[in-house]
PDB file of C-alpha atoms in Angstrom:
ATOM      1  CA  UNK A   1     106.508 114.455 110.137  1.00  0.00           C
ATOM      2  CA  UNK A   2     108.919 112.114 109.006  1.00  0.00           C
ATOM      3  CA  UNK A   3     110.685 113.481 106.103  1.00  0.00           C
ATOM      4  CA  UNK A   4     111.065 111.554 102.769  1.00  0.00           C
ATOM      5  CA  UNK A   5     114.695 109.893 102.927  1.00  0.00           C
ATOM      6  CA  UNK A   6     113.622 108.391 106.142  1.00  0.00           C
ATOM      7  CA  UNK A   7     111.365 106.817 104.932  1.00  0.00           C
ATOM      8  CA  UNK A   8     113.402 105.708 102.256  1.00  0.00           C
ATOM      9  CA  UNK A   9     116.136 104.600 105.237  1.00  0.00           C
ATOM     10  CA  UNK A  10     113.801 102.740 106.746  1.00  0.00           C
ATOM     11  CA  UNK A  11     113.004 100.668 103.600  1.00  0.00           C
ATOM     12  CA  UNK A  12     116.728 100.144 103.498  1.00  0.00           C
ATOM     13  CA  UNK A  13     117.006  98.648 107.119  1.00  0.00           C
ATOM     14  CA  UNK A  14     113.664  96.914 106.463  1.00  0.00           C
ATOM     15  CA  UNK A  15     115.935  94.937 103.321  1.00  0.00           C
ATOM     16  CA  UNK A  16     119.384  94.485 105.419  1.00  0.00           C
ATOM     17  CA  UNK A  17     117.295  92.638 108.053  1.00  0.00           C
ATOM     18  CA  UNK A  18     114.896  90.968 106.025  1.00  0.00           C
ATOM     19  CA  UNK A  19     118.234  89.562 103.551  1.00  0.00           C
ATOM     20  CA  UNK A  20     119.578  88.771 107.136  1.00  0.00           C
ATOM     21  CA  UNK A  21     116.719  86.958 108.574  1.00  0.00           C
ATOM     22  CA  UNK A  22     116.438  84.702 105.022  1.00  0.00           C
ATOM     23  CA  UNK A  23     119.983  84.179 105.208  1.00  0.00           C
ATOM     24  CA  UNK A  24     119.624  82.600 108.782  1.00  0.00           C
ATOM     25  CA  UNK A  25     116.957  80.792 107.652  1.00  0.00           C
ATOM     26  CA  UNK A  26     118.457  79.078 104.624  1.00  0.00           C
ATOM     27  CA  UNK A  27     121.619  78.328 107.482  1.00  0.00           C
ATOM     28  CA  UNK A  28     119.161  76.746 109.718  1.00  0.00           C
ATOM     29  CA  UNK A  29     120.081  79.227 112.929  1.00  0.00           C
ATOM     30  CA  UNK A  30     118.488  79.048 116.066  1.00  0.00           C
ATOM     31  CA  UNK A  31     115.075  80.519 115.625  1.00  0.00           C
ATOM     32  CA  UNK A  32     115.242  82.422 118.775  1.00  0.00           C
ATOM     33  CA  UNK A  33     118.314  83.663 117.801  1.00  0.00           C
ATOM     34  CA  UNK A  34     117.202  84.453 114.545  1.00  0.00           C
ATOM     35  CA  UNK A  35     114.138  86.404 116.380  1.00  0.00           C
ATOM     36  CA  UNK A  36     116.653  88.290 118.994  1.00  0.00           C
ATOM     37  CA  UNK A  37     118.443  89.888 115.203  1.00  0.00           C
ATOM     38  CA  UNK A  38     115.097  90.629 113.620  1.00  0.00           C
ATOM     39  CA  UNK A  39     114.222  92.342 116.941  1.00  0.00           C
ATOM     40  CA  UNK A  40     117.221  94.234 117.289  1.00  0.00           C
ATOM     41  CA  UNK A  41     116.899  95.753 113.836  1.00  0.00           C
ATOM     42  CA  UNK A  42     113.510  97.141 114.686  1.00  0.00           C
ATOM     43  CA  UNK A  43     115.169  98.898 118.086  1.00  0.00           C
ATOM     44  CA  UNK A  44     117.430 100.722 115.647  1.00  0.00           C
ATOM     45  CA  UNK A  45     114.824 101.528 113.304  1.00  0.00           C
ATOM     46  CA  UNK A  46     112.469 102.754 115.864  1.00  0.00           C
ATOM     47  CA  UNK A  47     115.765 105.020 116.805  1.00  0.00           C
ATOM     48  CA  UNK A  48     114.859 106.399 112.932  1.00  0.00           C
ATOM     49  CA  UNK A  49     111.424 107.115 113.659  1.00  0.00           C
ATOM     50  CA  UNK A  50     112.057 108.504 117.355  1.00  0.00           C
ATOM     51  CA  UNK A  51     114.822 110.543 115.699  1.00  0.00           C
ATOM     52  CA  UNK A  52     113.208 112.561 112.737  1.00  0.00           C
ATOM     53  CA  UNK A  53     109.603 112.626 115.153  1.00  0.00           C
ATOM     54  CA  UNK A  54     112.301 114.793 117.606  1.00  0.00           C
ATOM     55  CA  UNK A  55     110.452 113.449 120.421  1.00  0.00           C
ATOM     56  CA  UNK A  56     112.972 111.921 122.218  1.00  0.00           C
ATOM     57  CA  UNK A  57     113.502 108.587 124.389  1.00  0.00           C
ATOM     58  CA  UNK A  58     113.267 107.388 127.540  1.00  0.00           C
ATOM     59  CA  UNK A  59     115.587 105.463 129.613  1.00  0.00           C
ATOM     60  CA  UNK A  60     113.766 102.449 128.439  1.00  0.00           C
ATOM     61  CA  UNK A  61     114.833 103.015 124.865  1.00  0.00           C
ATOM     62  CA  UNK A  62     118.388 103.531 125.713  1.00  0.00           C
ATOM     63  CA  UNK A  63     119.115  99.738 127.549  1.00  0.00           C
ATOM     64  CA  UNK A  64     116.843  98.746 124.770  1.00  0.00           C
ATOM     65  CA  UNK A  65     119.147 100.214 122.285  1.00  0.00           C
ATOM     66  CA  UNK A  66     122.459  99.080 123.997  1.00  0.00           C
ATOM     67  CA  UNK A  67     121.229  95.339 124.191  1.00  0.00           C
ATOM     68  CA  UNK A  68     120.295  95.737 120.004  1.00  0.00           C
ATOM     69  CA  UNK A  69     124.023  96.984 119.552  1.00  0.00           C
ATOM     70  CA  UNK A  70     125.122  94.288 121.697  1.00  0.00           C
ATOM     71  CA  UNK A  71     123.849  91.694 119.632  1.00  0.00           C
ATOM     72  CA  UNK A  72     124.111  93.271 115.955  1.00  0.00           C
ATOM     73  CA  UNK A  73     127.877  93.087 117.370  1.00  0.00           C
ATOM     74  CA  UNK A  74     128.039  89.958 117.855  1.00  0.00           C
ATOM     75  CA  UNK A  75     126.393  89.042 114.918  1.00  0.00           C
ATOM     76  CA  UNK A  76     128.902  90.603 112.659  1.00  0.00           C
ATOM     77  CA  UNK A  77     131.662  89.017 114.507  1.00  0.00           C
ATOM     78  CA  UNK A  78     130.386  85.646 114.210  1.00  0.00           C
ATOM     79  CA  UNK A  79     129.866  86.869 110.190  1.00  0.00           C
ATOM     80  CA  UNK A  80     133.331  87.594 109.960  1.00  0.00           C
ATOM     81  CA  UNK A  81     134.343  84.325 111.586  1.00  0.00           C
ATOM     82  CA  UNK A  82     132.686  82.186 108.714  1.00  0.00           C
ATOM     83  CA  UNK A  83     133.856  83.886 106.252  1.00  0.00           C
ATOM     84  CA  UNK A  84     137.342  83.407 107.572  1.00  0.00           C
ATOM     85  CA  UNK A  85     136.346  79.697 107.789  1.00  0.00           C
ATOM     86  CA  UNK A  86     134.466  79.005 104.714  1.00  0.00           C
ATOM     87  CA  UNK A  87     135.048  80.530 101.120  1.00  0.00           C
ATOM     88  CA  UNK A  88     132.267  82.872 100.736  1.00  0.00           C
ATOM     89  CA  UNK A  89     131.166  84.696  97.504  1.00  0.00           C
ATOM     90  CA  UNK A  90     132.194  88.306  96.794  1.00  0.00           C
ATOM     91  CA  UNK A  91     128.741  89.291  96.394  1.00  0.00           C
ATOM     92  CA  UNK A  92     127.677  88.210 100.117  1.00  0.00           C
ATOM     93  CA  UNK A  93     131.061  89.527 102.026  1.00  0.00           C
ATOM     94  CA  UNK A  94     129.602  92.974 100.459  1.00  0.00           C
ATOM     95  CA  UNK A  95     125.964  92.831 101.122  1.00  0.00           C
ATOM     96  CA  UNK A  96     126.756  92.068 104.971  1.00  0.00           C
ATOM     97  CA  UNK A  97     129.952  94.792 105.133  1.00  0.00           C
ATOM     98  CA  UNK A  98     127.629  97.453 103.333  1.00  0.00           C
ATOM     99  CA  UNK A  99     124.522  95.819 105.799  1.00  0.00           C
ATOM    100  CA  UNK A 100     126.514  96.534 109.116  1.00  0.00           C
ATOM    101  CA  UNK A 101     128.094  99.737 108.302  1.00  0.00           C
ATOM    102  CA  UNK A 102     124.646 100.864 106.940  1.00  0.00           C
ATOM    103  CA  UNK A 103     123.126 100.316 110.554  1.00  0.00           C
ATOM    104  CA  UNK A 104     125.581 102.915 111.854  1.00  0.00           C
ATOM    105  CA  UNK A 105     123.602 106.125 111.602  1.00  0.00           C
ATOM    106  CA  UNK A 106     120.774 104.611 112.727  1.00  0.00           C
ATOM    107  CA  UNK A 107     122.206 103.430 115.864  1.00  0.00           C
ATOM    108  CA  UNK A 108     123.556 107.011 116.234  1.00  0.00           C
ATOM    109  CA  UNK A 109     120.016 108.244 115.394  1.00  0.00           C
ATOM    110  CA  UNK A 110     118.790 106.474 118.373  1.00  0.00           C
ATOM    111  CA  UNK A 111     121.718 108.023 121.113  1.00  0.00           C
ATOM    112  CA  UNK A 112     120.998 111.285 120.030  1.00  0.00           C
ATOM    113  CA  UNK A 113     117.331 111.025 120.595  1.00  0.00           C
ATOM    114  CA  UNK A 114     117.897 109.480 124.031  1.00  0.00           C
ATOM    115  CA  UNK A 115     119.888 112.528 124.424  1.00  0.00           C
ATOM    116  CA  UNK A 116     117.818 114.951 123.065  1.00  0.00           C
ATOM    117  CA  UNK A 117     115.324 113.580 125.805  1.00  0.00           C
ATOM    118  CA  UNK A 118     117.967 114.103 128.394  1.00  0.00           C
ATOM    119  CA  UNK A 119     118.256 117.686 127.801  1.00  0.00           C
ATOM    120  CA  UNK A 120     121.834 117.227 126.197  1.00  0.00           C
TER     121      UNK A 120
END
């Protein structure tokens, strides 16, 4: 059973990648681009579920999760670029800084339950 304040996690990385996804949409990204974020933030949160469920993941799950870090990655790099580039308001630089360091546990979530799987 998945405890309260996972839920309530989940709800969180259900608004850091929905405010992401709008924000690529009102910058006119590439929509498979915008599709490879959206799906990335679902690996993680699935590392949530897996995580509180204790059942564990497969090998599967673990390139799955590596390829979502990958690109969250580069996603916050290219973030940080523009914002080097072009003036951006105080209120944004701290919705995506507290959006990307907010993804951490999950993404640590997931590891351990690939681990947990692995007999670790």
């Amino acid at each position: 059973m998945i405890p309260w304040y996972a839920w309530a996690y989940l709800l969180l990385l259900a608004l850091i990648a929905g405010h992401d996804f709008l924000g690529q949409l009102r910058g006119r990204s590439r929509p498979l681009a915008m599709l490879l974020r959206l799906a990335a933030m679902g690996v993680v949160m699935l590392g949530v579920v897996l995580f509180h469920l204790r059942q564990g993941a497969g090998m599967v799950y673990m390139l799955l999760l590596f390829l979502a870090v990958l690109v969250l990655a580069q996603t916050s790099v290219a973030a940080a670029q523009r914002m080097r580039e072009v003036p951006i308001p105080a209120r944004e630089r701290v919705a995506t800084a507290v959006g990307g360091l907010a993804t951490l546990p999950a993404i640590a979530m997931g590891a351990i339950s690939v681990w947990v799987r692995q007999g670790v």
